[in-house]
Short mmCIF file of C-alpha atoms in Angstrom, two decimals:
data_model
loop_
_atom_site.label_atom_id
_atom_site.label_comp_id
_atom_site.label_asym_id
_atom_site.label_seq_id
_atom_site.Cartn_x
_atom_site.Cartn_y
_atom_site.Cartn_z
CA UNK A 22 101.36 -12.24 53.65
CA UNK A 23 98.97 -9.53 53.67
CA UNK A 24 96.51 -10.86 51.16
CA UNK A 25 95.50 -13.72 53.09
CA UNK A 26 93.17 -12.50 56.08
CA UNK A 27 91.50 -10.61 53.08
CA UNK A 28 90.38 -13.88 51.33
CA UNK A 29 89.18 -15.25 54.96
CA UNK A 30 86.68 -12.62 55.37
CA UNK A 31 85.57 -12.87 52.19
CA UNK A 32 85.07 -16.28 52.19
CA UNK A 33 83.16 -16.07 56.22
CA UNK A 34 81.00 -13.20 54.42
CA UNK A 35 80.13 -15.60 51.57
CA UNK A 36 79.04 -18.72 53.86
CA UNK A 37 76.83 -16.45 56.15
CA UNK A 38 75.18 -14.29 53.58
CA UNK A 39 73.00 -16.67 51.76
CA UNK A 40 71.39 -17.59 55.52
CA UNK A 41 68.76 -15.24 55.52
CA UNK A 42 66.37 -17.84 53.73
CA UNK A 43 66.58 -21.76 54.20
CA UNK A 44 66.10 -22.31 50.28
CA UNK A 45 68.78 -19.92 49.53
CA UNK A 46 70.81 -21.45 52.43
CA UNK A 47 71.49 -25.01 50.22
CA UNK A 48 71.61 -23.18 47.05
CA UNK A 49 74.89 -20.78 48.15
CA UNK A 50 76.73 -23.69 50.47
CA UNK A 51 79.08 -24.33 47.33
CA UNK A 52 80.03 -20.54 48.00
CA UNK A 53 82.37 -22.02 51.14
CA UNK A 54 84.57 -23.63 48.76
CA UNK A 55 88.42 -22.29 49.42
CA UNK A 56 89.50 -19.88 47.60
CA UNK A 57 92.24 -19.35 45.05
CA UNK A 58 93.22 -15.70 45.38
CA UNK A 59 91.46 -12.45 47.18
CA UNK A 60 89.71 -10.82 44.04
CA UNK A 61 88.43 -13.76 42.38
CA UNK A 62 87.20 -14.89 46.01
CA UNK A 63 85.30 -11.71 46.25
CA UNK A 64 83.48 -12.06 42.70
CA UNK A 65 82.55 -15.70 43.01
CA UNK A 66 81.06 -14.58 45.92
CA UNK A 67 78.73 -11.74 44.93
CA UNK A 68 78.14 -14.37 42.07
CA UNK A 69 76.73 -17.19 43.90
CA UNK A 70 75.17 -14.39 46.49
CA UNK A 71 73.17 -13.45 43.35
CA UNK A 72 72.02 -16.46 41.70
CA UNK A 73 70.84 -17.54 45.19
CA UNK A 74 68.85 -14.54 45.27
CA UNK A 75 67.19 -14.97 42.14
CA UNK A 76 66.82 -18.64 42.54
CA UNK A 77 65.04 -18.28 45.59
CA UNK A 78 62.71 -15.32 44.80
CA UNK A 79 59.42 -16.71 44.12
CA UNK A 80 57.88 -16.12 40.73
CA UNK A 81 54.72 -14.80 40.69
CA UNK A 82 51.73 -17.51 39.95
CA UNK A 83 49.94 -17.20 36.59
CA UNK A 84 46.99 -15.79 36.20
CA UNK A 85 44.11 -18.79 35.83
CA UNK A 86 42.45 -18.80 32.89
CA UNK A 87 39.12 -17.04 32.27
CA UNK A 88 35.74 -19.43 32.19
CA UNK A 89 33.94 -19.35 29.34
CA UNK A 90 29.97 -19.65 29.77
CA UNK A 91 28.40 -22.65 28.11
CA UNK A 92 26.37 -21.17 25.24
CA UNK A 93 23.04 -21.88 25.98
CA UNK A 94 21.61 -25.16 23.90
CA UNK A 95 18.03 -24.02 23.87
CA UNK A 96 18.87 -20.56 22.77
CA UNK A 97 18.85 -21.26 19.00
CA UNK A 98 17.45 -23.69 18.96
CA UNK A 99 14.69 -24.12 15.90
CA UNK A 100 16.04 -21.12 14.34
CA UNK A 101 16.55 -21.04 10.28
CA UNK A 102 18.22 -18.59 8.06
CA UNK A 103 16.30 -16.35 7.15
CA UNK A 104 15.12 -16.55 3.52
CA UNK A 105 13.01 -13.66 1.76
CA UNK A 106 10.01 -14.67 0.04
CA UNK A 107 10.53 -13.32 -3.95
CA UNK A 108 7.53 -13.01 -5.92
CA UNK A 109 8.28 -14.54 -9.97
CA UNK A 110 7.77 -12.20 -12.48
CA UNK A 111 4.32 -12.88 -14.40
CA UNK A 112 4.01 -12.21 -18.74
CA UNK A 113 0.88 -10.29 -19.50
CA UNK A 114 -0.10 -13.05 -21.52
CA UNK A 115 -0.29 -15.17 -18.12
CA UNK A 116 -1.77 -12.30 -15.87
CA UNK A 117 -4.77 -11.30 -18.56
CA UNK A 118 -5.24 -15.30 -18.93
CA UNK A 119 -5.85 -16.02 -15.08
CA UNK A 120 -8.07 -12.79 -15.02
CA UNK A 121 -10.47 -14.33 -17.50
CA UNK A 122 -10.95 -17.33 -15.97
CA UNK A 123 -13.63 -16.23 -13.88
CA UNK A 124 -15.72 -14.56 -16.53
CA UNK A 125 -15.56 -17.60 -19.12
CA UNK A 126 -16.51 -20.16 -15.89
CA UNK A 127 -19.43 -18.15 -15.21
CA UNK A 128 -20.32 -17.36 -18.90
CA UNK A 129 -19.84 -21.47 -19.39
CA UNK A 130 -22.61 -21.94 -16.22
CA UNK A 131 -24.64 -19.84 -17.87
CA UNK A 132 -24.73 -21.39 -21.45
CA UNK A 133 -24.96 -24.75 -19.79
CA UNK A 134 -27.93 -23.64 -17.86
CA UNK A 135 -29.61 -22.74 -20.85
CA UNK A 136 -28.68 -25.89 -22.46
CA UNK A 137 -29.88 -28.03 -19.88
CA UNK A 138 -32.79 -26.17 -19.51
CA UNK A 139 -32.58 -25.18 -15.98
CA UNK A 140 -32.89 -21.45 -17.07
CA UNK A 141 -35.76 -20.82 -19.27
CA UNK A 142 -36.10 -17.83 -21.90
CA UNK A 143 -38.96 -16.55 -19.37
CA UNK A 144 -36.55 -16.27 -16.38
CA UNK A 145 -33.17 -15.40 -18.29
CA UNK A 146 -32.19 -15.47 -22.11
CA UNK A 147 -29.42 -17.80 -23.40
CA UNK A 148 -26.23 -16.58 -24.44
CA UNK A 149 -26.94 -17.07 -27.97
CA UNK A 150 -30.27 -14.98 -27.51
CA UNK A 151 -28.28 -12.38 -26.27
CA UNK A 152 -25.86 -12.01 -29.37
CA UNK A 153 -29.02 -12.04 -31.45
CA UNK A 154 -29.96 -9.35 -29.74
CA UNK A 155 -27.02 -7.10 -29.58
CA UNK A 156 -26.89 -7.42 -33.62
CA UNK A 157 -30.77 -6.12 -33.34
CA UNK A 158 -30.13 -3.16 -31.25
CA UNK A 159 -27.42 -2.92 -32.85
CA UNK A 160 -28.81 -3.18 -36.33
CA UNK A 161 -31.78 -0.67 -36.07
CA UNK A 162 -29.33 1.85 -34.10
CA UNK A 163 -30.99 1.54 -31.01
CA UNK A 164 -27.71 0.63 -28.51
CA UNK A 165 -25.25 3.01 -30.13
CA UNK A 166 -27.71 6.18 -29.52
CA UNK A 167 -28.45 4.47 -25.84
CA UNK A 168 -25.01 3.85 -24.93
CA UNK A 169 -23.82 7.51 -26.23
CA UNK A 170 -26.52 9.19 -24.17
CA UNK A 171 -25.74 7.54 -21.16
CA UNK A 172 -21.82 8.35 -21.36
CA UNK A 173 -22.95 11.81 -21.48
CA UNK A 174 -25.11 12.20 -18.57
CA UNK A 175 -22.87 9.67 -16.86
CA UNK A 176 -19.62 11.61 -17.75
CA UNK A 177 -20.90 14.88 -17.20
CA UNK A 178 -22.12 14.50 -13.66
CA UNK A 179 -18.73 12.46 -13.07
CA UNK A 180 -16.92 15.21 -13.90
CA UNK A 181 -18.91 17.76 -11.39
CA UNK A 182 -18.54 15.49 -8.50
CA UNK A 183 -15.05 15.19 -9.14
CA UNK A 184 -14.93 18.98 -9.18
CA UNK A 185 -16.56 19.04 -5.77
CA UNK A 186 -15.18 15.96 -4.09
CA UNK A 187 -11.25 17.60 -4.92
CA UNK A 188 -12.16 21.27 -4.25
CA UNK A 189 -14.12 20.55 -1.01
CA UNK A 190 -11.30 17.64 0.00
CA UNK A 191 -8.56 20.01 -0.30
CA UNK A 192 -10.36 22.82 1.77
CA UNK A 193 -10.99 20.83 4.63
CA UNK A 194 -7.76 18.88 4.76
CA UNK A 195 -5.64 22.00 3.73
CA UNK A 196 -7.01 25.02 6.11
CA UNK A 197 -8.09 24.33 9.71
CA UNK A 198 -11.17 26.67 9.02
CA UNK A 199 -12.48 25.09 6.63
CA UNK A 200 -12.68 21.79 8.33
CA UNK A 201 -14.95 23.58 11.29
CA UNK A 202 -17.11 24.88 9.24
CA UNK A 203 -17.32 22.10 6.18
CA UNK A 204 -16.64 18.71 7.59
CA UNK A 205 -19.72 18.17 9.70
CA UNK A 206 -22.57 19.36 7.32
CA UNK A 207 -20.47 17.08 4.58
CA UNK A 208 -20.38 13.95 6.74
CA UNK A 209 -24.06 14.06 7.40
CA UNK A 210 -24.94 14.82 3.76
CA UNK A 211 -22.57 11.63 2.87
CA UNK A 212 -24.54 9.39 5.27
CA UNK A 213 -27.68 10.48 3.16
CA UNK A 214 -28.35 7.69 0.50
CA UNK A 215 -28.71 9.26 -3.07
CA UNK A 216 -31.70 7.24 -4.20
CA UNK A 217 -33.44 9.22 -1.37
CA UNK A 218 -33.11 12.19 -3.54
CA UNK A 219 -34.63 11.20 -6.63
CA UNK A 220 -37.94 12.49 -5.88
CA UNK A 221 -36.85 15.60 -4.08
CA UNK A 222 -34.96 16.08 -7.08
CA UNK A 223 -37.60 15.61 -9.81
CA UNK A 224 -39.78 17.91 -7.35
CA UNK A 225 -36.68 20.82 -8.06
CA UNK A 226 -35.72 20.20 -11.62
CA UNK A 227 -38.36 18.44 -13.45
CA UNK A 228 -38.22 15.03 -14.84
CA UNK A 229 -35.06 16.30 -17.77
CA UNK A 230 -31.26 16.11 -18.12
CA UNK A 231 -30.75 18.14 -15.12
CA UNK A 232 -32.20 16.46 -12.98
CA UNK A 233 -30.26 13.21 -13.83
CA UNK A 234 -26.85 14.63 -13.83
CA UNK A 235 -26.80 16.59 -10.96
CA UNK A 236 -27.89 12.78 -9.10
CA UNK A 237 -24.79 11.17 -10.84
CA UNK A 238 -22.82 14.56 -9.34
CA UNK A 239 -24.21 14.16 -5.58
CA UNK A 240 -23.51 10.36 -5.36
CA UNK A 241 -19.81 10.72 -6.82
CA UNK A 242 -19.03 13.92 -5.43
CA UNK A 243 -18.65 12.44 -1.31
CA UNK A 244 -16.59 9.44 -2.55
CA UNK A 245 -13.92 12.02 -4.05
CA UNK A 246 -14.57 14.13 -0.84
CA UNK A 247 -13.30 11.53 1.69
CA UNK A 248 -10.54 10.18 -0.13
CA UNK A 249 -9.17 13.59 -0.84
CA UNK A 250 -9.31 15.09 2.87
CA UNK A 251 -8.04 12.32 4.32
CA UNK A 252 -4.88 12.42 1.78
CA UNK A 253 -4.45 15.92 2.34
CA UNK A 254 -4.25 15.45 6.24
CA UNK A 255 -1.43 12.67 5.73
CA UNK A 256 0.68 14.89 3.50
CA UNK A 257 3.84 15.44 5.62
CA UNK A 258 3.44 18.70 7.82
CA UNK A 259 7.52 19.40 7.79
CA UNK A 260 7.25 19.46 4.16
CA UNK A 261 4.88 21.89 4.09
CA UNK A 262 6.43 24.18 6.56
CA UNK A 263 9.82 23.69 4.82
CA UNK A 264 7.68 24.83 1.36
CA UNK A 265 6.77 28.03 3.48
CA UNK A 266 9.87 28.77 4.56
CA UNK A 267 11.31 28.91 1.10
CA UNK A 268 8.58 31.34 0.49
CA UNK A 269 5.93 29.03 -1.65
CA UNK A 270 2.44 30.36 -1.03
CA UNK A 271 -0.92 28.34 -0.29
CA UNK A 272 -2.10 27.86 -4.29
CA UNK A 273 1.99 26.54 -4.67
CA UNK A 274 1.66 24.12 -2.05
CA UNK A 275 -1.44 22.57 -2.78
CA UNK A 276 -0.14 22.12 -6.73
CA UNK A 277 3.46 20.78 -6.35
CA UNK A 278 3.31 19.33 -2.30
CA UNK A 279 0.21 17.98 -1.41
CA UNK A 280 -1.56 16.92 -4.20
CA UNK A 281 1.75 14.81 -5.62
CA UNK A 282 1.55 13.46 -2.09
CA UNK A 283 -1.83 12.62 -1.90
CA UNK A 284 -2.19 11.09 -5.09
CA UNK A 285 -2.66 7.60 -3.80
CA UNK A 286 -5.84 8.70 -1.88
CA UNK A 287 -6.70 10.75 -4.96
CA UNK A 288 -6.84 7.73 -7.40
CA UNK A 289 -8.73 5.54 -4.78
CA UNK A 290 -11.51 8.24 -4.39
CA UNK A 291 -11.63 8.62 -8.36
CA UNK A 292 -12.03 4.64 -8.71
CA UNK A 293 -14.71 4.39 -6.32
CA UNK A 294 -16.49 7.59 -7.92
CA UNK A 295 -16.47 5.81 -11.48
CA UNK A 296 -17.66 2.73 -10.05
CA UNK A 297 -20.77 4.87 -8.19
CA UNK A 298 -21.64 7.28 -11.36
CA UNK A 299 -22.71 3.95 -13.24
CA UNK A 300 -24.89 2.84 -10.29
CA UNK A 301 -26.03 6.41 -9.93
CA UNK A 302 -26.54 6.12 -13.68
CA UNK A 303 -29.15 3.12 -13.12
CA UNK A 304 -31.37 5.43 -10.76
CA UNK A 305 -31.05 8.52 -12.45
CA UNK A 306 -32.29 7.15 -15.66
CA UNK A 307 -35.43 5.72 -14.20
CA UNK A 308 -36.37 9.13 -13.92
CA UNK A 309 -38.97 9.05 -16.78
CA UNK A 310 -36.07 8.92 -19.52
CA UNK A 311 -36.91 8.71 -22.68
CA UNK A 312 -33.72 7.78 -23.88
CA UNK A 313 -30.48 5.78 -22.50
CA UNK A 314 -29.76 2.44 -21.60
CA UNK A 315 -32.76 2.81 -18.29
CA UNK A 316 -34.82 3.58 -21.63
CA UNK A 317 -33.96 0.20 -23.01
CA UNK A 318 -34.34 -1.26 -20.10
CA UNK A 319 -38.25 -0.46 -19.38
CA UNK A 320 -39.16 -0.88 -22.45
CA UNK A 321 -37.76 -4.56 -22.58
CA UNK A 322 -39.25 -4.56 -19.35
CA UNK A 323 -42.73 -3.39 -21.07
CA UNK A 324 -42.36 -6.62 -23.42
CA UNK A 325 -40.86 -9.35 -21.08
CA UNK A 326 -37.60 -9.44 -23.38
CA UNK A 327 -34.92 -10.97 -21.17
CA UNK A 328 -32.58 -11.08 -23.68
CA UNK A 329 -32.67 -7.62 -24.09
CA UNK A 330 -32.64 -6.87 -20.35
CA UNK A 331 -29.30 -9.40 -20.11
CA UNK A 332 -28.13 -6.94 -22.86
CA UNK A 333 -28.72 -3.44 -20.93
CA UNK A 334 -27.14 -5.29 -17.40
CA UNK A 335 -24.18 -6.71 -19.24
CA UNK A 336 -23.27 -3.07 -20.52
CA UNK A 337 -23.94 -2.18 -16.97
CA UNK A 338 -21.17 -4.37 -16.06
CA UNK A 339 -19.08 -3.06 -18.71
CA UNK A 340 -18.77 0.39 -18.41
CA UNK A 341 -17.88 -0.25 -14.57
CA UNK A 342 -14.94 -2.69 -15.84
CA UNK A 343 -14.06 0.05 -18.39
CA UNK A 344 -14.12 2.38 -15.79
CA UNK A 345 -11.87 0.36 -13.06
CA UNK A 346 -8.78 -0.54 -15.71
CA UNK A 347 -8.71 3.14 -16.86
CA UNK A 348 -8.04 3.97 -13.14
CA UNK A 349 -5.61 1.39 -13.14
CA UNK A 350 -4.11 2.71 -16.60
CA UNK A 351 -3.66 6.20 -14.53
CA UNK A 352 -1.78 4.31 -11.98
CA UNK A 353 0.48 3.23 -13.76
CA UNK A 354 1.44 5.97 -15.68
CA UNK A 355 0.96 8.43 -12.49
CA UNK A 356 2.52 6.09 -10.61
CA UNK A 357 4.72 3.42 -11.66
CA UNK A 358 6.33 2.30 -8.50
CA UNK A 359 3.10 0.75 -7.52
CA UNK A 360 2.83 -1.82 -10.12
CA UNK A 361 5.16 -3.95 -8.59
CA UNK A 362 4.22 -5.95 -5.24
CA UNK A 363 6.13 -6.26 -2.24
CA UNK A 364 8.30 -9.23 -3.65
CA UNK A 365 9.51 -7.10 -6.64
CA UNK A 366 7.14 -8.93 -8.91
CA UNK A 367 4.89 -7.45 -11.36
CA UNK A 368 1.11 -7.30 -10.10
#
């Protein structure tokens, strides 16, 4: 009799709780159902109280999801992979073959000309003239004493310039000192041109060997100059300093730092000097020689004998080719990482 008012309260509390929302309100109106006994009244209850609750506490909304930007069409548009460029390795055979293509076109214009003749034996010999007259100097010994005299005078004076060009590069480039006091006077003695000199230098030494080699040494001397000071200013200044700091002194540096670093200057300034002692070798032996190539050449001169005169120019032309592909001999044995071009391929 007791247990009864127990199970009405519970069951009033269970009707009005759910009130305090109208969602909630329809949700817990099966809560009012009657009872059966006191304590399963009471947990039905606090049951349906609670899945009111939850059913009527909003969820929270989702976040939207984030825009992407439209990739721009234009933006690659006419854009390629990228492919390098590789340069095909070349055979010597191939390389030496397209070289003298050049030569034998202009040696077949010339016999052709002859042929034809458009040139005439007054105005230039034929090719066959010319052999003829290689065997002749050849023959009588005239060409091989020419040719060895020249080599000498023209060696000799290369080697002084060189001498001067490397010595006075390296002291100018090298020593802040000696670039006040050297670099001027040089540069206006290297605008000076050397055929200028020929009769101040026949005035000073006389009209013998001197007097021709020390012209070969002043034209190939400023060639080496300019090539070596400007290598020796672009040798690396922190390599230097880290060279002092390890104790190396100013004769060390110059041997194993900057001239290994200026070697590329150093073989451009010895090209061009070769190239200049055999033009230098042209006007020094017009200086009254009475032996030589120059020789050969006035005295076919004397006699109007072109063929001999084609012979003396085409040596010319020789000993300058003979003097470019040892240079480029020297690069490639100083050097070896420079015979191949930017593509990998062999030049």
């Amino acid at each position: 009799m007791t247990a009864a008012p127990t199970a009405d309260a519970a069951t009033t509390d269970a009707a009005t709780a759910p009130a305090t929302t109208g969602a909630a309100t329809t949700d817990a109106t099966p809560a009012t159902a009657p009872a059966t006994t006191g304590a399963g009244t009471t947990d039905a209850a606090t049951s349906a109280i609670t899945a009111a609750t939850t059913t009527a506490a909003p969820s929270a909304p989702a976040p939207p999801p984030a825009k992407e930007s439209p990739a721009d069409p234009g933006s690659t548009a006419g854009l390629v992979t990228p492919r390098p460029h590789l340069r095909r390795s070349r055979s010597r055979t191939y390389s030496l073959t397209v070289r003298a293509l050049g030569p034998v076109a202009l040696l077949a214009l010339w016999w052709t000309s002859s042929a034809t003749g458009v040139l005439t034996p007054d105005v230039l010999a034929s090719p066959a003239q010319v052999v003829d007259a290689v065997g002749e100097l050849w023959g009588n010994g005239q060409l091989p004493d020419a040719l060895a005299t020249s080599l000498t005078r023209s060696g000799i004076g290369l080697v002084i310039g060189l001498a001067a060009g490397l010595a006075l590069g390296i002291t100018t480039g090298f020593t802040r000192l000696g670039d006040e006091l050297l670099d001027s006077s040089l540069q206006t003695l290297r605008t000076i041109p050397f055929l200028s000199l020929v009769p101040l230098f026949m005035v000073w030494f006389g009209i013998n060997e001197t007097a021709k080699i020390l012209l070969i040494a002043v034209a190939t001397t400023f060639p080496m100059y300019v090539s070596t000071s400007g290598g020796v200013r672009n040798t690396d200044r922190k390599l230097v300093e880290a060279m002092r700091s390890f104790g190396l002194g100013r004769l060390a540096i110059v041997r194993q730092v900057v001239l290994p670093g200026a070697l590329p200057s150093l073989l451009a300034g010895l090209r061009l000097s070769m190239t200049l002692s055999v033009i230098a070798l042209i006007a020094a032996e017009e200086i009254n020689a009475t032996e030589g190539i120059g020789y050969l050449m006035s005295q076919a001169q004397s006699y109007a004998r072109t063929d001999i005169l084609a012979v003396c120019i085409l040596v010319y032309g020789l000993l300058g080719l003979t003097a470019d592909v040892l240079v480029r001999g020297l690069e490639r044995v100083l050097m070896p990482w420079r015979t191949a071009g930017p593509g990998g391929g062999t030049r």
